[in-house]
Amino acid sequence: MTARIIDGVALSASVRGGLAERAAALKERGVTPCLAVLLVGEDPASAVYVRNKVAGCEKTGMRSLKFVYPTDVEPAVVFAKIAELNADASVHGILVQLPLPKHFDSEAVLEAISPAKDVDGFHAENVGALMQGNPRFIPCTPYGVMKMLESEGVKIAGAEAVVVGRSNIVGKPMAMLLLAQSATVTICHSRSKDLAFHTRRADILVAAVGKERMITGDMIKPGATVIDVGMNRFASGPNAGKLCGDVDFETAKDVAGLITPVPGGVGPMTITMLLTNTMESAERTLK
Ligand code: GUN
């Protein structure tokens, strides 16, 4: 069997088309959706992510504000900017790019963002709302995965779903979203015994560990839906340095029923869902 590929680029384009229409409709009512992004330090990957977030806003008719600070900036400067943006009614979303330099208390920074503008969905109040099954902002990567499953008509209720990874950004909210749609959810992590025992039971397998090609074809149930959230580089071999996921695509595609590639799978959806959250926040101001 060769798996059908879920095309994150195409789905992303279609969702962004809808966003552009919603941005135009809001503008007619005098509101331009606006996302503020804060970047501290010179991490090259973070700089690329922030550039793509800002570009995504521009292409969908949304406004963006970008604030860049040197690595050694006083945290008070960043807290003051967050307070200013919290109070600015023309700003609908605020995002502080992670990771922050070591002298920052990241949790305190995330808690300083108004929960009503927390488009990452990382504020404790929004995490709690998601846990209670009443989300305000859904974290962007798991939100994108749910969109992909929906667009492919994957049956979630009653399915065995296995999430590999327990991060606050992906693993935990992913598990909550699948649970909310009545999957039977297992969360695996670095201390799980016999990972393959769990993954082979999965009708829906989400890999979010950050380890190059660790999920191989023999760990997958035939016909399963395999979602690869990994963003790694091949360490060696003919593709050394090129982007790859947590799933070994070459062996997995012969076993899975549906699979996301890397690149071109979950990655493009993440920023699209950030834009979606910003749009939803702007629309709420008119309700
Ligand atoms: N760094 C890596 N992923 C993310 C994300 O989803 N949001 C923020 N703010 N920073 C990140």
mmCIF file of C-alpha atoms and ligand atoms in Angstrom:
data_model
loop_
_atom_site.group_PDB
_atom_site.id
_atom_site.type_symbol
_atom_site.label_atom_id
_atom_site.label_comp_id
_atom_site.label_asym_id
_atom_site.label_seq_id
_atom_site.Cartn_x
_atom_site.Cartn_y
_atom_site.Cartn_z
ATOM 1 C CA MET A 1 0.000 0.000 0.000
ATOM 2 C CA THR A 2 1.185 3.514 -0.695
ATOM 3 C CA ALA A 3 -0.259 6.172 1.566
ATOM 4 C CA ARG A 4 -2.178 9.155 0.285
ATOM 5 C CA ILE A 5 -0.274 12.327 1.081
ATOM 6 C CA ILE A 6 -1.941 15.164 2.990
ATOM 7 C CA ASP A 7 -0.791 18.324 1.224
ATOM 8 C CA GLY A 8 -0.282 21.015 3.854
ATOM 9 C CA VAL A 9 0.703 23.609 1.259
ATOM 10 C CA ALA A 10 -2.571 23.240 -0.671
ATOM 11 C CA LEU A 11 -4.750 23.154 2.462
ATOM 12 C CA SER A 12 -2.899 26.166 3.846
ATOM 13 C CA ALA A 13 -3.512 28.120 0.636
ATOM 14 C CA SER A 14 -7.204 27.281 0.759
ATOM 15 C CA VAL A 15 -7.559 28.320 4.437
ATOM 16 C CA ARG A 16 -5.607 31.539 3.767
ATOM 17 C CA GLY A 17 -7.940 32.336 0.870
ATOM 18 C CA GLY A 18 -10.842 32.237 3.322
ATOM 19 C CA LEU A 19 -8.910 34.452 5.736
ATOM 20 C CA ALA A 20 -8.293 37.076 3.066
ATOM 21 C CA GLU A 21 -12.068 37.223 2.455
ATOM 22 C CA ARG A 22 -12.737 37.582 6.184
ATOM 23 C CA ALA A 23 -10.073 40.328 6.449
ATOM 24 C CA ALA A 24 -11.775 42.235 3.625
ATOM 25 C CA ALA A 25 -15.188 41.876 5.321
ATOM 26 C CA LEU A 26 -13.773 43.147 8.621
ATOM 27 C CA LYS A 27 -12.126 46.102 6.915
ATOM 28 C CA GLU A 28 -15.526 47.179 5.599
ATOM 29 C CA ARG A 29 -16.618 47.333 9.221
ATOM 30 C CA GLY A 30 -13.566 49.454 10.121
ATOM 31 C CA VAL A 31 -11.387 46.741 11.668
ATOM 32 C CA THR A 32 -8.022 45.606 10.295
ATOM 33 C CA PRO A 33 -6.855 42.412 12.023
ATOM 34 C CA CYS A 34 -3.449 43.057 13.571
ATOM 35 C CA LEU A 35 -0.802 40.711 14.956
ATOM 36 C CA ALA A 36 2.131 41.981 17.051
ATOM 37 C CA VAL A 37 5.229 39.775 17.130
ATOM 38 C CA LEU A 38 8.112 40.204 19.580
ATOM 39 C CA LEU A 39 11.502 38.642 18.919
ATOM 40 C CA VAL A 40 14.358 38.702 21.420
ATOM 41 C CA GLY A 41 17.864 37.685 20.376
ATOM 42 C CA GLU A 42 19.487 36.450 17.205
ATOM 43 C CA ASP A 43 18.397 32.807 16.928
ATOM 44 C CA PRO A 44 18.348 32.308 13.120
ATOM 45 C CA ALA A 45 15.454 29.812 13.120
ATOM 46 C CA SER A 46 13.320 32.198 15.239
ATOM 47 C CA ALA A 47 14.133 35.064 12.878
ATOM 48 C CA VAL A 48 12.897 32.984 9.910
ATOM 49 C CA TYR A 49 9.684 32.003 11.743
ATOM 50 C CA VAL A 50 8.982 35.639 12.636
ATOM 51 C CA ARG A 51 9.647 36.777 9.061
ATOM 52 C CA ASN A 52 7.191 34.158 7.771
ATOM 53 C CA LYS A 53 4.553 35.190 10.323
ATOM 54 C CA VAL A 54 4.817 38.839 9.287
ATOM 55 C CA ALA A 55 4.735 37.909 5.576
ATOM 56 C CA GLY A 56 1.687 35.705 6.202
ATOM 57 C CA CYS A 57 -0.171 38.681 7.681
ATOM 58 C CA GLU A 58 0.636 40.905 4.738
ATOM 59 C CA LYS A 59 -0.489 38.312 2.174
ATOM 60 C CA THR A 60 -3.880 37.848 3.874
ATOM 61 C CA GLY A 61 -4.659 41.554 4.258
ATOM 62 C CA MET A 62 -3.816 41.683 7.933
ATOM 63 C CA ARG A 63 -1.602 44.219 9.692
ATOM 64 C CA SER A 64 1.514 43.167 11.578
ATOM 65 C CA LEU A 65 3.804 44.884 14.057
ATOM 66 C CA LYS A 66 7.279 43.525 14.680
ATOM 67 C CA PHE A 67 9.470 44.379 17.662
ATOM 68 C CA VAL A 68 13.033 43.069 17.729
ATOM 69 C CA TYR A 69 15.259 43.278 20.825
ATOM 70 C CA PRO A 70 18.927 42.379 21.394
ATOM 71 C CA THR A 71 19.701 39.220 23.411
ATOM 72 C CA ASP A 72 20.770 41.226 26.478
ATOM 73 C CA VAL A 73 17.649 43.431 26.624
ATOM 74 C CA GLU A 74 16.261 44.106 30.115
ATOM 75 C CA PRO A 75 13.123 41.950 30.544
ATOM 76 C CA ALA A 76 11.350 45.070 31.883
ATOM 77 C CA VAL A 77 11.545 46.595 28.388
ATOM 78 C CA VAL A 78 9.719 43.604 26.903
ATOM 79 C CA PHE A 79 7.140 43.534 29.710
ATOM 80 C CA ALA A 80 6.466 47.248 29.118
ATOM 81 C CA LYS A 81 5.878 46.643 25.400
ATOM 82 C CA ILE A 82 3.504 43.747 26.163
ATOM 83 C CA ALA A 83 1.538 46.004 28.547
ATOM 84 C CA GLU A 84 1.339 48.697 25.860
ATOM 85 C CA LEU A 85 0.106 46.180 23.257
ATOM 86 C CA ASN A 86 -2.410 44.690 25.735
ATOM 87 C CA ALA A 87 -3.930 48.167 26.104
ATOM 88 C CA ASP A 88 -3.940 48.951 22.362
ATOM 89 C CA ALA A 89 -7.411 48.159 20.967
ATOM 90 C CA SER A 90 -6.091 48.081 17.388
ATOM 91 C CA VAL A 91 -3.921 45.005 18.233
ATOM 92 C CA HIS A 92 -5.758 41.662 18.209
ATOM 93 C CA GLY A 93 -2.938 39.169 18.665
ATOM 94 C CA ILE A 94 0.353 39.257 20.587
ATOM 95 C CA LEU A 95 3.041 36.624 20.173
ATOM 96 C CA VAL A 96 6.448 36.408 21.834
ATOM 97 C CA GLN A 97 8.663 34.112 19.813
ATOM 98 C CA LEU A 98 10.185 31.279 21.861
ATOM 99 C CA PRO A 99 12.747 30.344 23.025
ATOM 100 C CA LEU A 100 13.659 33.445 25.019
ATOM 101 C CA PRO A 101 17.204 34.100 26.329
ATOM 102 C CA LYS A 102 18.087 32.430 29.660
ATOM 103 C CA HIS A 103 17.744 35.570 31.788
ATOM 104 C CA PHE A 104 14.007 35.686 30.922
ATOM 105 C CA ASP A 105 11.304 33.907 32.919
ATOM 106 C CA SER A 106 9.427 32.608 29.861
ATOM 107 C CA GLU A 107 6.383 31.577 31.845
ATOM 108 C CA ALA A 108 6.059 35.082 33.328
ATOM 109 C CA VAL A 109 6.304 36.581 29.842
ATOM 110 C CA LEU A 110 3.559 34.317 28.483
ATOM 111 C CA GLU A 111 1.341 35.123 31.488
ATOM 112 C CA ALA A 112 1.852 38.874 30.884
ATOM 113 C CA ILE A 113 0.092 38.661 27.515
ATOM 114 C CA SER A 114 -3.634 39.400 27.776
ATOM 115 C CA PRO A 115 -5.475 36.035 27.481
ATOM 116 C CA ALA A 116 -7.835 37.773 25.025
ATOM 117 C CA LYS A 117 -4.873 38.419 22.655
ATOM 118 C CA ASP A 118 -2.867 35.233 23.314
ATOM 119 C CA VAL A 119 -3.009 33.863 19.771
ATOM 120 C CA ASP A 120 -0.445 31.156 20.630
ATOM 121 C CA GLY A 121 -2.866 29.786 23.233
ATOM 122 C CA PHE A 122 -0.025 29.432 25.776
ATOM 123 C CA HIS A 123 -1.481 31.531 28.635
ATOM 124 C CA ALA A 124 -2.538 29.400 31.624
ATOM 125 C CA GLU A 125 -6.098 30.701 31.335
ATOM 126 C CA ASN A 126 -6.299 29.555 27.706
ATOM 127 C CA VAL A 127 -4.639 26.219 28.504
ATOM 128 C CA GLY A 128 -7.278 25.743 31.209
ATOM 129 C CA ALA A 129 -10.094 26.644 28.816
ATOM 130 C CA LEU A 130 -8.798 24.043 26.335
ATOM 131 C CA MET A 131 -8.633 21.419 29.115
ATOM 132 C CA GLN A 132 -12.241 22.176 30.008
ATOM 133 C CA GLY A 133 -13.284 21.635 26.395
ATOM 134 C CA ASN A 134 -14.151 25.289 25.847
ATOM 135 C CA PRO A 135 -11.111 26.716 24.010
ATOM 136 C CA ARG A 136 -10.596 30.424 23.285
ATOM 137 C CA PHE A 137 -7.332 30.092 21.315
ATOM 138 C CA ILE A 138 -6.123 26.663 20.204
ATOM 139 C CA PRO A 139 -2.302 26.352 19.952
ATOM 140 C CA CYS A 140 -1.429 26.737 16.277
ATOM 141 C CA THR A 141 0.319 23.461 15.436
ATOM 142 C CA PRO A 142 -2.293 21.110 16.978
ATOM 143 C CA TYR A 143 -5.025 23.339 15.522
ATOM 144 C CA GLY A 144 -3.434 22.836 12.085
ATOM 145 C CA VAL A 145 -3.303 19.075 12.606
ATOM 146 C CA MET A 146 -7.025 19.006 13.485
ATOM 147 C CA LYS A 147 -7.774 20.980 10.303
ATOM 148 C CA MET A 148 -5.813 18.440 8.282
ATOM 149 C CA LEU A 149 -7.711 15.521 9.821
ATOM 150 C CA GLU A 150 -11.008 17.318 9.192
ATOM 151 C CA SER A 151 -10.155 18.140 5.588
ATOM 152 C CA GLU A 152 -9.354 14.481 4.897
ATOM 153 C CA GLY A 153 -12.504 13.237 6.647
ATOM 154 C CA VAL A 154 -10.507 11.160 9.138
ATOM 155 C CA LYS A 155 -12.850 9.582 11.691
ATOM 156 C CA ILE A 156 -11.722 10.639 15.157
ATOM 157 C CA ALA A 157 -14.546 9.481 17.464
ATOM 158 C CA GLY A 158 -13.646 6.047 18.820
ATOM 159 C CA ALA A 159 -10.271 5.977 17.049
ATOM 160 C CA GLU A 160 -7.112 4.923 18.867
ATOM 161 C CA ALA A 161 -4.959 8.059 18.791
ATOM 162 C CA VAL A 162 -1.346 7.970 19.923
ATOM 163 C CA VAL A 163 0.570 11.215 20.440
ATOM 164 C CA VAL A 164 4.337 10.832 20.759
ATOM 165 C CA GLY A 165 5.647 13.859 22.671
ATOM 166 C CA ARG A 166 4.297 15.752 25.672
ATOM 167 C CA SER A 167 5.329 19.370 25.090
ATOM 168 C CA ASN A 168 3.092 22.246 26.139
ATOM 169 C CA ILE A 169 3.215 23.595 22.563
ATOM 170 C CA VAL A 170 2.209 20.425 20.688
ATOM 171 C CA GLY A 171 1.870 17.097 22.535
ATOM 172 C CA LYS A 172 -0.400 18.049 25.420
ATOM 173 C CA PRO A 173 -2.844 20.316 23.514
ATOM 174 C CA MET A 174 -2.896 17.772 20.647
ATOM 175 C CA ALA A 175 -4.014 15.055 23.050
ATOM 176 C CA MET A 176 -6.719 17.342 24.500
ATOM 177 C CA LEU A 177 -8.119 18.173 21.050
ATOM 178 C CA LEU A 178 -8.271 14.519 20.012
ATOM 179 C CA LEU A 179 -9.907 13.654 23.335
ATOM 180 C CA ALA A 180 -12.469 16.431 22.866
ATOM 181 C CA GLN A 181 -13.480 14.693 19.636
ATOM 182 C CA SER A 182 -13.828 11.354 21.451
ATOM 183 C CA ALA A 183 -10.650 9.563 20.387
ATOM 184 C CA THR A 184 -9.089 7.127 22.850
ATOM 185 C CA VAL A 185 -5.830 8.951 23.467
ATOM 186 C CA THR A 186 -2.434 7.670 24.581
ATOM 187 C CA ILE A 187 0.466 10.056 25.171
ATOM 188 C CA CYS A 188 3.947 8.548 24.782
ATOM 189 C CA HIS A 189 7.244 10.219 25.676
ATOM 190 C CA SER A 190 10.947 9.616 26.199
ATOM 191 C CA ARG A 191 10.345 7.373 29.245
ATOM 192 C CA SER A 192 7.601 5.258 27.640
ATOM 193 C CA LYS A 193 8.384 1.546 27.649
ATOM 194 C CA ASP A 194 8.034 -0.234 24.292
ATOM 195 C CA LEU A 195 7.047 2.753 22.167
ATOM 196 C CA ALA A 196 6.334 0.527 19.148
ATOM 197 C CA PHE A 197 3.704 -1.434 21.121
ATOM 198 C CA HIS A 198 1.722 1.793 21.455
ATOM 199 C CA THR A 199 2.344 3.236 17.986
ATOM 200 C CA ARG A 200 1.301 -0.029 16.290
ATOM 201 C CA ARG A 201 -2.134 0.281 17.913
ATOM 202 C CA ALA A 202 -2.696 3.790 16.569
ATOM 203 C CA ASP A 203 -5.368 4.558 13.988
ATOM 204 C CA ILE A 204 -4.121 8.154 14.251
ATOM 205 C CA LEU A 205 -0.447 8.612 15.083
ATOM 206 C CA VAL A 206 0.963 12.073 15.786
ATOM 207 C CA ALA A 207 4.752 12.310 16.073
ATOM 208 C CA ALA A 208 5.994 15.407 17.891
ATOM 209 C CA VAL A 209 9.285 14.464 19.490
ATOM 210 C CA GLY A 210 11.983 16.274 17.548
ATOM 211 C CA LYS A 211 14.027 13.167 16.747
ATOM 212 C CA GLU A 212 15.078 12.540 13.165
ATOM 213 C CA ARG A 213 13.072 9.698 11.547
ATOM 214 C CA MET A 214 12.509 7.794 14.812
ATOM 215 C CA ILE A 215 9.075 6.406 13.775
ATOM 216 C CA THR A 216 9.718 3.735 11.179
ATOM 217 C CA GLY A 217 7.297 1.799 8.969
ATOM 218 C CA ASP A 218 7.378 -1.281 11.222
ATOM 219 C CA MET A 219 6.001 0.854 14.095
ATOM 220 C CA ILE A 220 2.872 1.818 12.134
ATOM 221 C CA LYS A 221 -0.482 0.037 11.879
ATOM 222 C CA PRO A 222 -1.388 -0.686 8.239
ATOM 223 C CA GLY A 223 -3.758 1.986 6.951
ATOM 224 C CA ALA A 224 -3.139 4.404 9.859
ATOM 225 C CA THR A 225 -3.179 8.184 9.541
ATOM 226 C CA VAL A 226 0.327 9.433 10.328
ATOM 227 C CA ILE A 227 0.902 13.085 11.186
ATOM 228 C CA ASP A 228 4.519 14.211 11.370
ATOM 229 C CA VAL A 229 5.094 17.390 13.380
ATOM 230 C CA GLY A 230 8.893 16.964 13.391
ATOM 231 C CA MET A 231 11.217 19.591 11.920
ATOM 232 C CA ASN A 232 14.659 17.998 11.912
ATOM 233 C CA ARG A 233 17.633 17.703 9.591
ATOM 234 C CA PHE A 234 19.072 14.449 8.222
ATOM 235 C CA ALA A 235 22.225 13.946 10.338
ATOM 236 C CA SER A 236 24.067 11.923 7.688
ATOM 237 C CA GLY A 237 23.748 10.134 4.342
ATOM 238 C CA PRO A 238 23.029 11.555 0.891
ATOM 239 C CA ASN A 239 20.401 13.973 2.295
ATOM 240 C CA ALA A 240 22.571 15.275 5.176
ATOM 241 C CA GLY A 241 21.420 18.732 6.272
ATOM 242 C CA LYS A 242 18.071 18.537 4.465
ATOM 243 C CA LEU A 243 14.782 18.917 6.333
ATOM 244 C CA CYS A 244 13.118 15.735 7.633
ATOM 245 C CA GLY A 245 10.482 14.810 10.195
ATOM 246 C CA ASP A 246 10.120 12.501 13.180
ATOM 247 C CA VAL A 247 8.741 9.845 10.825
ATOM 248 C CA ASP A 248 10.881 7.869 8.395
ATOM 249 C CA PHE A 249 8.757 8.784 5.379
ATOM 250 C CA GLU A 250 10.295 6.224 3.011
ATOM 251 C CA THR A 251 9.301 3.192 5.107
ATOM 252 C CA ALA A 252 6.156 4.749 6.628
ATOM 253 C CA LYS A 253 4.473 5.611 3.322
ATOM 254 C CA ASP A 254 4.256 1.931 2.359
ATOM 255 C CA VAL A 255 2.293 1.085 5.523
ATOM 256 C CA ALA A 256 0.208 4.169 6.383
ATOM 257 C CA GLY A 257 -3.111 5.030 4.742
ATOM 258 C CA LEU A 258 -2.620 8.785 4.986
ATOM 259 C CA ILE A 259 0.595 10.636 5.785
ATOM 260 C CA THR A 260 1.937 14.180 6.032
ATOM 261 C CA PRO A 261 5.296 14.899 4.374
ATOM 262 C CA VAL A 262 8.138 17.058 5.755
ATOM 263 C CA PRO A 263 8.490 19.639 4.357
ATOM 264 C CA GLY A 264 5.040 20.536 3.001
ATOM 265 C CA GLY A 265 2.873 18.948 5.680
ATOM 266 C CA VAL A 266 2.108 20.345 9.129
ATOM 267 C CA GLY A 267 4.687 23.170 8.868
ATOM 268 C CA PRO A 268 2.729 25.447 6.493
ATOM 269 C CA MET A 269 -0.429 24.942 8.567
ATOM 270 C CA THR A 270 1.090 26.320 11.774
ATOM 271 C CA ILE A 271 1.382 29.922 10.590
ATOM 272 C CA THR A 272 -1.971 29.640 8.819
ATOM 273 C CA MET A 273 -3.620 28.779 12.129
ATOM 274 C CA LEU A 274 -1.825 31.651 13.845
ATOM 275 C CA LEU A 275 -3.406 33.941 11.263
ATOM 276 C CA THR A 276 -6.740 32.183 11.878
ATOM 277 C CA ASN A 277 -6.464 32.838 15.629
ATOM 278 C CA THR A 278 -5.659 36.499 14.984
ATOM 279 C CA MET A 279 -8.675 36.746 12.668
ATOM 280 C CA GLU A 280 -10.959 35.097 15.255
ATOM 281 C CA SER A 281 -9.674 37.558 17.876
ATOM 282 C CA ALA A 282 -10.377 40.541 15.599
ATOM 283 C CA GLU A 283 -13.872 39.213 14.771
ATOM 284 C CA ARG A 284 -14.636 38.828 18.496
ATOM 285 C CA THR A 285 -14.110 42.579 19.007
ATOM 286 C CA LEU A 286 -17.245 43.185 16.897
ATOM 287 C CA LYS A 287 -19.442 40.695 18.740
HETATM 288 N N1 GUN B 1 8.763 28.686 18.916
HETATM 289 C C1 GUN B 1 8.555 27.486 18.325
HETATM 290 N N2 GUN B 1 7.238 27.288 18.094
HETATM 291 C C2 GUN B 1 6.601 28.383 18.573
HETATM 292 C C3 GUN B 1 5.237 28.764 18.607
HETATM 293 O O1 GUN B 1 4.318 28.044 18.183
HETATM 294 N N3 GUN B 1 4.980 29.987 19.156
HETATM 295 C C4 GUN B 1 5.965 30.789 19.657
HETATM 296 N N4 GUN B 1 5.612 31.961 20.181
HETATM 297 N N5 GUN B 1 7.243 30.458 19.624
HETATM 298 C C5 GUN B 1 7.556 29.255 19.085
#
